[in-house]
PDB file of C-alpha atoms in Angstrom:
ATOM      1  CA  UNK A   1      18.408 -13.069   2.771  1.00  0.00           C
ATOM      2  CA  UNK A   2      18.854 -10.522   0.203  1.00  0.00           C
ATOM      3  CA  UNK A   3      15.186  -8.724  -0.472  1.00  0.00           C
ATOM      4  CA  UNK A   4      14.275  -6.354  -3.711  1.00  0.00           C
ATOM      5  CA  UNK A   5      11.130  -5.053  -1.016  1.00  0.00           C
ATOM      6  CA  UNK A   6       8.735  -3.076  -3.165  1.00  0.00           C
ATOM      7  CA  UNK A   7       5.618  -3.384  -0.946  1.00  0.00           C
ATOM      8  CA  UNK A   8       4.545  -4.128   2.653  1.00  0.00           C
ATOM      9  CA  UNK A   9       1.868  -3.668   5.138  1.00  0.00           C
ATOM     10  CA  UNK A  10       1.034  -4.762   8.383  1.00  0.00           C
ATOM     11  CA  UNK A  11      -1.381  -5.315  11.464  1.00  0.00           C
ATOM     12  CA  UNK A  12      -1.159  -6.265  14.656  1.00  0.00           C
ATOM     13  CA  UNK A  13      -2.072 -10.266  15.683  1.00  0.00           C
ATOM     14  CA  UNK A  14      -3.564 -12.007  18.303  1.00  0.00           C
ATOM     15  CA  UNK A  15      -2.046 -15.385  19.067  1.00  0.00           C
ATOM     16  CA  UNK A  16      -4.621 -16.467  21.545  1.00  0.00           C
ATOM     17  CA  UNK A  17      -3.511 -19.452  22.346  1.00  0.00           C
ATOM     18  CA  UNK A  18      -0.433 -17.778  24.196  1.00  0.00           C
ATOM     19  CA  UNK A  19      -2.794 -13.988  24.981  1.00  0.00           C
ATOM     20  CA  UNK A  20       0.308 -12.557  23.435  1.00  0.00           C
ATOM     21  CA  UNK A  21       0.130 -10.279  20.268  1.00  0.00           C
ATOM     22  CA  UNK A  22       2.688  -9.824  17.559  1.00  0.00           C
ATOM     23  CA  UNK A  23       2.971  -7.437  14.823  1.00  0.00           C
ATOM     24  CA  UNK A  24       2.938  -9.256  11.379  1.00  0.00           C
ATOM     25  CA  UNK A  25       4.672  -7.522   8.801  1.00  0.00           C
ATOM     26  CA  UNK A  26       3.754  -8.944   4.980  1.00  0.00           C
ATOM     27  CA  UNK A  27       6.887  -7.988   2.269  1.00  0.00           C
ATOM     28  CA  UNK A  28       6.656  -7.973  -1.169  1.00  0.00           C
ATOM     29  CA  UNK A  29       9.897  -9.429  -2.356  1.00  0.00           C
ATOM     30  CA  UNK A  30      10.531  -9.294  -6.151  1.00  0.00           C
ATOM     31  CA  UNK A  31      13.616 -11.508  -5.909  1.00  0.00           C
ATOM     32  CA  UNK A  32      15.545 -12.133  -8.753  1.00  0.00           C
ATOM     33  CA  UNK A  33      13.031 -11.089 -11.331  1.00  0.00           C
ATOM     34  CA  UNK A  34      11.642 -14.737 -11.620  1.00  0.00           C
ATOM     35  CA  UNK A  35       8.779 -16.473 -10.943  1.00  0.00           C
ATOM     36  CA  UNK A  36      10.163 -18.466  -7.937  1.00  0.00           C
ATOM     37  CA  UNK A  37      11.727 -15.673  -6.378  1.00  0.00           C
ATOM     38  CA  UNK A  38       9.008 -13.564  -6.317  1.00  0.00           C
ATOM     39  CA  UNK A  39       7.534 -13.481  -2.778  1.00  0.00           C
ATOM     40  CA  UNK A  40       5.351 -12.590   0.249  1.00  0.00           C
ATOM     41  CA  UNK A  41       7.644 -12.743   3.536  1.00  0.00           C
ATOM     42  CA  UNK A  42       5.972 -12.925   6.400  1.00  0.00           C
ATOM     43  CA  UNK A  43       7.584 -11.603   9.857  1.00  0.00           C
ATOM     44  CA  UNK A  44       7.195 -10.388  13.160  1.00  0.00           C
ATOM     45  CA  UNK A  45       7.831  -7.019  12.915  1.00  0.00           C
ATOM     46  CA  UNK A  46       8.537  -5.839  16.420  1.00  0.00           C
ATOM     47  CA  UNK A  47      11.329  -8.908  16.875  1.00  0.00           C
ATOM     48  CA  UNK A  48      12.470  -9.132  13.411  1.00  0.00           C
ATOM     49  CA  UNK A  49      11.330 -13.254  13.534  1.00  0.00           C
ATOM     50  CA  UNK A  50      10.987 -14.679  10.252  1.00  0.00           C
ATOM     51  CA  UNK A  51       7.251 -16.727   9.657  1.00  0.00           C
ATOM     52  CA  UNK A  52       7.962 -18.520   6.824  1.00  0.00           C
ATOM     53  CA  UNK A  53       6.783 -17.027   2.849  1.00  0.00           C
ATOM     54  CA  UNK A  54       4.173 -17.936  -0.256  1.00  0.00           C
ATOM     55  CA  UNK A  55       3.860 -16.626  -3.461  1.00  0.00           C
ATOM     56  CA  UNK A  56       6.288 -17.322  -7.024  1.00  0.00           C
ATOM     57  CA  UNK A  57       4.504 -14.266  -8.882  1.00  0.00           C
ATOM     58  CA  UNK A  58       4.657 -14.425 -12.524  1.00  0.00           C
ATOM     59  CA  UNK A  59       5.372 -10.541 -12.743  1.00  0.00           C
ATOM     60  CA  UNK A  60       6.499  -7.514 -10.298  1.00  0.00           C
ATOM     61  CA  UNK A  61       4.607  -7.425  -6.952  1.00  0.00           C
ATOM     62  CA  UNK A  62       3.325  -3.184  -7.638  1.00  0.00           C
ATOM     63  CA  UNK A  63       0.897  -2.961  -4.976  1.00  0.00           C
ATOM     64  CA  UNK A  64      -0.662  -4.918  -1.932  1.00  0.00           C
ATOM     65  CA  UNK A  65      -3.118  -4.256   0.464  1.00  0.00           C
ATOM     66  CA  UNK A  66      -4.556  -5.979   3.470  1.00  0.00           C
ATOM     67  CA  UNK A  67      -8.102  -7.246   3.542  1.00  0.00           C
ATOM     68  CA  UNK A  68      -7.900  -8.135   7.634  1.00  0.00           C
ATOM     69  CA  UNK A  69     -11.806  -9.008   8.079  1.00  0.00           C
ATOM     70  CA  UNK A  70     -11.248 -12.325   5.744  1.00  0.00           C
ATOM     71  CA  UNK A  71      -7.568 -12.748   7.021  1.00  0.00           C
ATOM     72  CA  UNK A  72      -6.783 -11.913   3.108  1.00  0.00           C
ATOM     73  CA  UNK A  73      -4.005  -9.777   1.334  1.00  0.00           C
ATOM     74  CA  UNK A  74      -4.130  -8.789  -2.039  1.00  0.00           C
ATOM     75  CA  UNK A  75      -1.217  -8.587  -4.055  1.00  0.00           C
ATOM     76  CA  UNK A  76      -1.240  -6.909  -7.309  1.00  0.00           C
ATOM     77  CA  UNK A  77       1.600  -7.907 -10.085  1.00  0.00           C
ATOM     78  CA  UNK A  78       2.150  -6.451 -13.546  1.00  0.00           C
ATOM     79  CA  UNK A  79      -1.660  -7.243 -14.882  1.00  0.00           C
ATOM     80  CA  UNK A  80      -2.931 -10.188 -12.410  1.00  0.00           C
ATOM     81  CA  UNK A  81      -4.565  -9.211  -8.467  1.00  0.00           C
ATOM     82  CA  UNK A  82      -3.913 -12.495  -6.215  1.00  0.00           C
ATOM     83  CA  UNK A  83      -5.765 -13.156  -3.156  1.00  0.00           C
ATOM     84  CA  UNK A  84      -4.284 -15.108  -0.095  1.00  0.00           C
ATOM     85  CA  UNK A  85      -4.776 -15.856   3.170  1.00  0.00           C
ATOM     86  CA  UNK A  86      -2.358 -14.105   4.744  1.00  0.00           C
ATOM     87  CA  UNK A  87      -2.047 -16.652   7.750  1.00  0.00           C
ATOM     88  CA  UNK A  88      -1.470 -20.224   5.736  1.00  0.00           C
ATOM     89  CA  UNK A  89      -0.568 -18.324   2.325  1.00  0.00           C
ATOM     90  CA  UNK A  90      -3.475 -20.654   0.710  1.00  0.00           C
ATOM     91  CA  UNK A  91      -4.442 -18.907  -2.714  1.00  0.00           C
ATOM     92  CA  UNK A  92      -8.126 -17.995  -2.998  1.00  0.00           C
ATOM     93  CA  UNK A  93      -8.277 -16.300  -6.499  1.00  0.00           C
ATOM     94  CA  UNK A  94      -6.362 -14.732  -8.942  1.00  0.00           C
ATOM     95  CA  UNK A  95      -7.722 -12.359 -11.479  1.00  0.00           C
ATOM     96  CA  UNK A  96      -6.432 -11.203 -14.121  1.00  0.00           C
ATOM     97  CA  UNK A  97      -6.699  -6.759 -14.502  1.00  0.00           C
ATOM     98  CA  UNK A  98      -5.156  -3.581 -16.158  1.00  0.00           C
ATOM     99  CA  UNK A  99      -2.457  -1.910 -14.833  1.00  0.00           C
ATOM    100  CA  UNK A 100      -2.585  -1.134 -10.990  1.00  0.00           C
ATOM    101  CA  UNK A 101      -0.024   0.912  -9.180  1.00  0.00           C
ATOM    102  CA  UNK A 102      -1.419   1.498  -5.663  1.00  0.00           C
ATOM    103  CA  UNK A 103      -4.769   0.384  -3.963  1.00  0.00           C
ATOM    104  CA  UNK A 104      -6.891   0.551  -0.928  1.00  0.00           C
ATOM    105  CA  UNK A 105      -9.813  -0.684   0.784  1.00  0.00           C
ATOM    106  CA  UNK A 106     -12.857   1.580   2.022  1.00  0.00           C
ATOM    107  CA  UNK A 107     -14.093  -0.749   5.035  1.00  0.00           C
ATOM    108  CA  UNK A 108     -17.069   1.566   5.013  1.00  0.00           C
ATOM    109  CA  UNK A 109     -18.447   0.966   1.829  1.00  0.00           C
ATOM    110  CA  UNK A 110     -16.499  -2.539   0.900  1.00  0.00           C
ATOM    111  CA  UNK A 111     -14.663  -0.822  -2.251  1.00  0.00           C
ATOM    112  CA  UNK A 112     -10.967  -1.873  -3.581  1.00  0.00           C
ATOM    113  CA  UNK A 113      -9.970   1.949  -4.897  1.00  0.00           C
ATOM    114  CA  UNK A 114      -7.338   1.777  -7.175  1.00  0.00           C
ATOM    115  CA  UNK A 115      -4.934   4.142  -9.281  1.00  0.00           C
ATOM    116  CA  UNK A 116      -3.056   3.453 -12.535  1.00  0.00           C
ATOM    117  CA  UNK A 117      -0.410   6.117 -12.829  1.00  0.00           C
ATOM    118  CA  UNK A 118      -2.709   8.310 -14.895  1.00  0.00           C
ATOM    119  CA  UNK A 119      -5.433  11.512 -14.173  1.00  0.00           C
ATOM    120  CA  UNK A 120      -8.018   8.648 -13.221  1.00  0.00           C
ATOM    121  CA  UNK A 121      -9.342   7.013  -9.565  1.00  0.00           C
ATOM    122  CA  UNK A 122     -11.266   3.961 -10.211  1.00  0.00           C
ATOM    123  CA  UNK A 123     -13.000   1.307  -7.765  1.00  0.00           C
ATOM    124  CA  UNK A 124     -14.413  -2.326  -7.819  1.00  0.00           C
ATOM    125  CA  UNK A 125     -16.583  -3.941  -5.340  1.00  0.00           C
ATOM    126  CA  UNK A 126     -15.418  -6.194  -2.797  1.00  0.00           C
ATOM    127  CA  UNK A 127     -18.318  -8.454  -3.882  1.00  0.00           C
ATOM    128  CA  UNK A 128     -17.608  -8.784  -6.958  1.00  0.00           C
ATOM    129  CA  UNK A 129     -13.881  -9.787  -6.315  1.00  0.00           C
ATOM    130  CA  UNK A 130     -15.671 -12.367  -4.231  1.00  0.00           C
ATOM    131  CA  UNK A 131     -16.791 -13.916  -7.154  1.00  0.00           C
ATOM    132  CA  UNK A 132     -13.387 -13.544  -9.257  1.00  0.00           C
ATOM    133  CA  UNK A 133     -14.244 -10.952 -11.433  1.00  0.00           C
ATOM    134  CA  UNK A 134     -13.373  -6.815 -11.348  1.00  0.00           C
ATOM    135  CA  UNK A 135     -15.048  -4.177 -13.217  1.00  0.00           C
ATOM    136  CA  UNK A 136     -13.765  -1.427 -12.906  1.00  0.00           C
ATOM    137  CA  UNK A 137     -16.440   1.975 -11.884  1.00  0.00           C
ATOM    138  CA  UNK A 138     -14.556   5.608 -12.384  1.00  0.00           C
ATOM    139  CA  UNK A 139     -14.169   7.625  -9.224  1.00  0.00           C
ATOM    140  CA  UNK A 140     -13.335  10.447 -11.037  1.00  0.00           C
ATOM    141  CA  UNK A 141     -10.773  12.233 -13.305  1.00  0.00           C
ATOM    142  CA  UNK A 142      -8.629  14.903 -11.862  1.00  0.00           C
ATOM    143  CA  UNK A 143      -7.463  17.008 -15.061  1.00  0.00           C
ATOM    144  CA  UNK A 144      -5.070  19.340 -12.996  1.00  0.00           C
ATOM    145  CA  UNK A 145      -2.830  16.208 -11.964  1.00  0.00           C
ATOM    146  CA  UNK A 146      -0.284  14.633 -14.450  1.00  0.00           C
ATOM    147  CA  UNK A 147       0.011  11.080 -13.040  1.00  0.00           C
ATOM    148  CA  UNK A 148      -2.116  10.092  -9.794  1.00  0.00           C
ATOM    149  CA  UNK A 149       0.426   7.152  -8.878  1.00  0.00           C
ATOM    150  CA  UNK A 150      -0.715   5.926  -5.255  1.00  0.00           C
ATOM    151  CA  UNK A 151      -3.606   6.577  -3.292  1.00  0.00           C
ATOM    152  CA  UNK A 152      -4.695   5.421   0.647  1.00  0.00           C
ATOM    153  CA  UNK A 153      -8.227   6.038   1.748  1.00  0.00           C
ATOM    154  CA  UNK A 154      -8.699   7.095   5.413  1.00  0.00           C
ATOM    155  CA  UNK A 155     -11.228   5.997   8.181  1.00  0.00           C
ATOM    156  CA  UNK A 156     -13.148   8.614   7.448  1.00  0.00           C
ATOM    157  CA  UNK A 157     -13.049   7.599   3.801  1.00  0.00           C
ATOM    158  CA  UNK A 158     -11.046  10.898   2.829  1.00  0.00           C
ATOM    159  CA  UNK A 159      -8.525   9.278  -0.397  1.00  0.00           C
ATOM    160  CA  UNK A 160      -4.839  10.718   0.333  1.00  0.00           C
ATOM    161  CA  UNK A 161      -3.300  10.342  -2.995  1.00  0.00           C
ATOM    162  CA  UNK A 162       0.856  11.226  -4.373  1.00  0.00           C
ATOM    163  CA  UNK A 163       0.889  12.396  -7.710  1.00  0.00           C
ATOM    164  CA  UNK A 164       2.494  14.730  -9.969  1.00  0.00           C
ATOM    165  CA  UNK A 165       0.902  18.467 -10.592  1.00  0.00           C
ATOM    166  CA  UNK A 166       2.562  20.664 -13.013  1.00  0.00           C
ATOM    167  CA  UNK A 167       6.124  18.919 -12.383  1.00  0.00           C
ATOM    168  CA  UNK A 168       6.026  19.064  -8.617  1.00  0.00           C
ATOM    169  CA  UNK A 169       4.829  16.108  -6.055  1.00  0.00           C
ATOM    170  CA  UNK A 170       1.841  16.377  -4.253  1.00  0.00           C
ATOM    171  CA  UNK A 171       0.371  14.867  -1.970  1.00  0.00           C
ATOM    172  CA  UNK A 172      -3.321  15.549  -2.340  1.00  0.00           C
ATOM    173  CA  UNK A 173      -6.460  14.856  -0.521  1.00  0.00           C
ATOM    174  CA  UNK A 174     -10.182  14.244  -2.053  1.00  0.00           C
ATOM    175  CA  UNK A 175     -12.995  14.486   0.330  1.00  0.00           C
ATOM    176  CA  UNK A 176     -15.966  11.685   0.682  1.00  0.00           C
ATOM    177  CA  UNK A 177     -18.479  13.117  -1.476  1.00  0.00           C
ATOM    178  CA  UNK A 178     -15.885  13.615  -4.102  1.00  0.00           C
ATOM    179  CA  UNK A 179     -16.738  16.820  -5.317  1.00  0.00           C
ATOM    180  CA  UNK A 180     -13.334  18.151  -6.212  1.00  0.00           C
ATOM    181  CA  UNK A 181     -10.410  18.122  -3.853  1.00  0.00           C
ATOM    182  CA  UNK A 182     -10.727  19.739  -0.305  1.00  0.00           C
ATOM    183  CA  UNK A 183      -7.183  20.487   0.050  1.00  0.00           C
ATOM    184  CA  UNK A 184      -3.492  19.953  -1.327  1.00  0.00           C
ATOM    185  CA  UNK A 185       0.199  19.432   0.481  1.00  0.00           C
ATOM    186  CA  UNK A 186       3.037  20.325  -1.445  1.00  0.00           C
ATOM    187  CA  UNK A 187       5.121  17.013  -1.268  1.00  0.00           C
ATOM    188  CA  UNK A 188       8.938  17.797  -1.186  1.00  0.00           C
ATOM    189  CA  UNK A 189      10.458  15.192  -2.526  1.00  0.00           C
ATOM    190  CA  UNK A 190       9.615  12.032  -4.389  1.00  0.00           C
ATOM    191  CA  UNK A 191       6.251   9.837  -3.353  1.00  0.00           C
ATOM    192  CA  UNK A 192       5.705   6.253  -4.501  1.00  0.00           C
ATOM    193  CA  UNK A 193       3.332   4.424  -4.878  1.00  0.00           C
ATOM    194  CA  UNK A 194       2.974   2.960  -1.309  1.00  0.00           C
ATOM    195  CA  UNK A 195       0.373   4.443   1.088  1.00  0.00           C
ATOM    196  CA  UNK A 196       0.450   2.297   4.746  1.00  0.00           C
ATOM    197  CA  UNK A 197      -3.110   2.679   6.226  1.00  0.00           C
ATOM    198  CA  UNK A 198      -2.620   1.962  10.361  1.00  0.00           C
ATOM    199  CA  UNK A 199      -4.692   2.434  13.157  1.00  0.00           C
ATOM    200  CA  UNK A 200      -7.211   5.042  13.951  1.00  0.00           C
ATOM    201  CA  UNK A 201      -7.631   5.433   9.954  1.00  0.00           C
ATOM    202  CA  UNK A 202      -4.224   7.199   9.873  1.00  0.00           C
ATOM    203  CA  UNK A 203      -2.200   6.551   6.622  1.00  0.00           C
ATOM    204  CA  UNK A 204       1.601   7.174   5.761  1.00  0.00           C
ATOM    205  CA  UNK A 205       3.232   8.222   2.508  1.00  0.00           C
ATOM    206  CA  UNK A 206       6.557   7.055   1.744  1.00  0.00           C
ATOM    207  CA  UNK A 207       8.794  10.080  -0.572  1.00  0.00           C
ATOM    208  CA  UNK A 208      12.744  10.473  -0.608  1.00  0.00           C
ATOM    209  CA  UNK A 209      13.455  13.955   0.109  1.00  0.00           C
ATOM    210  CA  UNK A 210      17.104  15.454   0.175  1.00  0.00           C
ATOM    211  CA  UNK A 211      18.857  12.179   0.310  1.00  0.00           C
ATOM    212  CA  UNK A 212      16.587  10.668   3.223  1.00  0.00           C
ATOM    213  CA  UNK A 213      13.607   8.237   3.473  1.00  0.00           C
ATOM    214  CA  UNK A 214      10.770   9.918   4.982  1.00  0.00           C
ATOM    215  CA  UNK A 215       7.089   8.906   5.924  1.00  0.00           C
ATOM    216  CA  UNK A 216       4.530  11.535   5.919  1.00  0.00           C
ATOM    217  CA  UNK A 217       1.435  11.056   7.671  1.00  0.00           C
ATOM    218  CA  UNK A 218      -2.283  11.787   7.697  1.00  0.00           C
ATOM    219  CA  UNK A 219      -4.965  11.010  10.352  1.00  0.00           C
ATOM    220  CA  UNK A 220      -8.280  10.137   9.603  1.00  0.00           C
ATOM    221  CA  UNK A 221      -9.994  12.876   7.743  1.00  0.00           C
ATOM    222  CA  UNK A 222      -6.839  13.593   5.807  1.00  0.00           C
ATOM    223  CA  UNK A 223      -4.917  16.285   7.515  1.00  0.00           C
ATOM    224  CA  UNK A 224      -1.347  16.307   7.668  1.00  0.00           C
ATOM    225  CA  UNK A 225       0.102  15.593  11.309  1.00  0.00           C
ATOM    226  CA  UNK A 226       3.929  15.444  10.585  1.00  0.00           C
ATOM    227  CA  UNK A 227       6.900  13.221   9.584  1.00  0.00           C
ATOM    228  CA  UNK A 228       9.378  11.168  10.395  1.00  0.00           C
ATOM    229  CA  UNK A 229      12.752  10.858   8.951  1.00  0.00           C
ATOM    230  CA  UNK A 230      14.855   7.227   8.569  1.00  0.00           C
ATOM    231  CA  UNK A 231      18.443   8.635   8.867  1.00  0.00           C
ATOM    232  CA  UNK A 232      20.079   5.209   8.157  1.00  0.00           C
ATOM    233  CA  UNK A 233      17.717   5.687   4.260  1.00  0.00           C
ATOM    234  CA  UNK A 234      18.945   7.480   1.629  1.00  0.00           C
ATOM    235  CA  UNK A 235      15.460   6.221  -0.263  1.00  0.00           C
ATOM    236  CA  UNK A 236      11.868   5.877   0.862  1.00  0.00           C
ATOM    237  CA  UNK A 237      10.423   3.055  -1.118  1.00  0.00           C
ATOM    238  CA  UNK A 238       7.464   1.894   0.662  1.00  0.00           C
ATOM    239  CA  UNK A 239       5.557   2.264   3.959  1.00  0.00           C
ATOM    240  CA  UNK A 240       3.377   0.299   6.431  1.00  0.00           C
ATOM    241  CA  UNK A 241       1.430   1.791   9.583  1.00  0.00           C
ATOM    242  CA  UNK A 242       2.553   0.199  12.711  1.00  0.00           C
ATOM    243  CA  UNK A 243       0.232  -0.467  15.526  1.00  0.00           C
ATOM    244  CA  UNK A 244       3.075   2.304  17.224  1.00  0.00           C
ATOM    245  CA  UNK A 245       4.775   4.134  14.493  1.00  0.00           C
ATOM    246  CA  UNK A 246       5.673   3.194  11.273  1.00  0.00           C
ATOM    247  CA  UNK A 247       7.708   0.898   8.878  1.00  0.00           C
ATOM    248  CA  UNK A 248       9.821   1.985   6.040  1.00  0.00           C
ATOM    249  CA  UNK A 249      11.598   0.682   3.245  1.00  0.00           C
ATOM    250  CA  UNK A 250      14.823   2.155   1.423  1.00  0.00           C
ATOM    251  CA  UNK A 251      18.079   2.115  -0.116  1.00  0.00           C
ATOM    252  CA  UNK A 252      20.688   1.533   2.738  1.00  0.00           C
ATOM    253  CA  UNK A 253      22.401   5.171   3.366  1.00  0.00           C
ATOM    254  CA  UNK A 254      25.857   3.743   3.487  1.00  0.00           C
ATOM    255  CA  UNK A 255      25.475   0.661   0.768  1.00  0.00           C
ATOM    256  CA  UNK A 256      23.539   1.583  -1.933  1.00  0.00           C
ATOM    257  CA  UNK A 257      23.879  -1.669  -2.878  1.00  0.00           C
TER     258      UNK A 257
END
């Protein structure tokens, strides 16, 4: 199976029926550029087992994000945010948006937050996409960044966002209460758009730095606690929080293609 991965995420499952858990590991596979080949795989991350897909997207996957309460992902294309149950792939809405790059869910306060490549972080209710509709409430605007272009928010609701600041990446934090940013990490090499959000609140960056796919982590309030380095990736393209380490996406270090 040949995948163009651009997004995934995970969490760990229960099958009760057995009282064994699995990890299941959703990827965003944009195929061949069509409709029909646009997909969400669905696999059990810590075997590699595939579990079957859903989807035929009418435009790039750019962003998903789990919803694990309702057993719902959301997958954001080009201009459309589809909701489906992650464990029969039923489709429960589709709603039609502006551009999206990266999003997460505040389980505090039920928000989608959301990012659009620009200076701008704006939010929706999980209510209201309840009832099929978004609109859209501004977070704030961050003047000092040139492109905000993912963004994960924490457990403790702290939003870890990748953007560009005068030409260099950065990975930068903004606190609760929003007032301004409590504190900035120099990124080193290239972030996307993909934030992984894990357990304990922790979230995971995916850049390419020096010819290598890295993850950088944060725990829950934000503060940087390391990386880790995929040797066998000359790209990081996307990330998902394991319930023990993380996944990451790239370019194959010895086939680029």
């Amino acid at each position: 199976m040949k995948l163009r991965i651009f997004a995934l995420v995970s969490l760990l499952t229960l099958v009760s029926a057995a009282q064994a858990s699995f990890e299941l590991l959703l990827v965003g596979d944009n195929g061949a550029n069509t409709t029909p080949t646009r997909r969400m795989h669905r696999f059990d991350g810590v075997t590699g087992t595939y579990l079957g897909a859903f989807g035929n997207f009418d435009s790039d996957i750019r962003a998903v994000v789990l919803r694990q309460a309702q057993n719902q992902v959301l997958i954001q294309t080009a201009n459309r945010l589809f909701i489906h149950n992650y464990n029969t792939g039923e489709l429960i809405n589709d709603i039609g948006t502006a551009t999206v790059t990266s999003m997460s869910i505040n389980t505090t306060n039920n928000y989608l937050y959301y990012v659009n490549g620009g200076q701008n972080i704006l939010r929706t209710s999980l209510a209201q996409l309840d009832l099929g509709f978004i609109s859209p409430e501004l977070v704030l605007t961050d003047s000092g960044a040139t492109s905000i272009s993912s963004i994960g928010v924490t457990g403790s609701g702290y939003l870890v966002t990748g953007q560009v600041r005068g030409g260099l990446g950065y990975e930068y934090k903004y606190s609760p209460t929003l007032v301004g940013s409590t504190s900035s990490y120099w990124s080193p090499g290239v972030v996307t758009n993909q934030v992984g959000v894990g357990p304990n609140g922790r979230v995971g960056q995916a850049i390419t730095y020096s010819g290598r796919g890295y993850v950088e982590r944060y725990d829950a309030t934000g503060n940087y606690t390391g990386d880790s380095i995929a040797l066998s990736l000359s790209t990081g393209i996307a990330s998902a929080a394991g319930h023990v380490g993380d996944y990451l996406v790239g370019t194959d270090y010895n086939n680029a293609a």
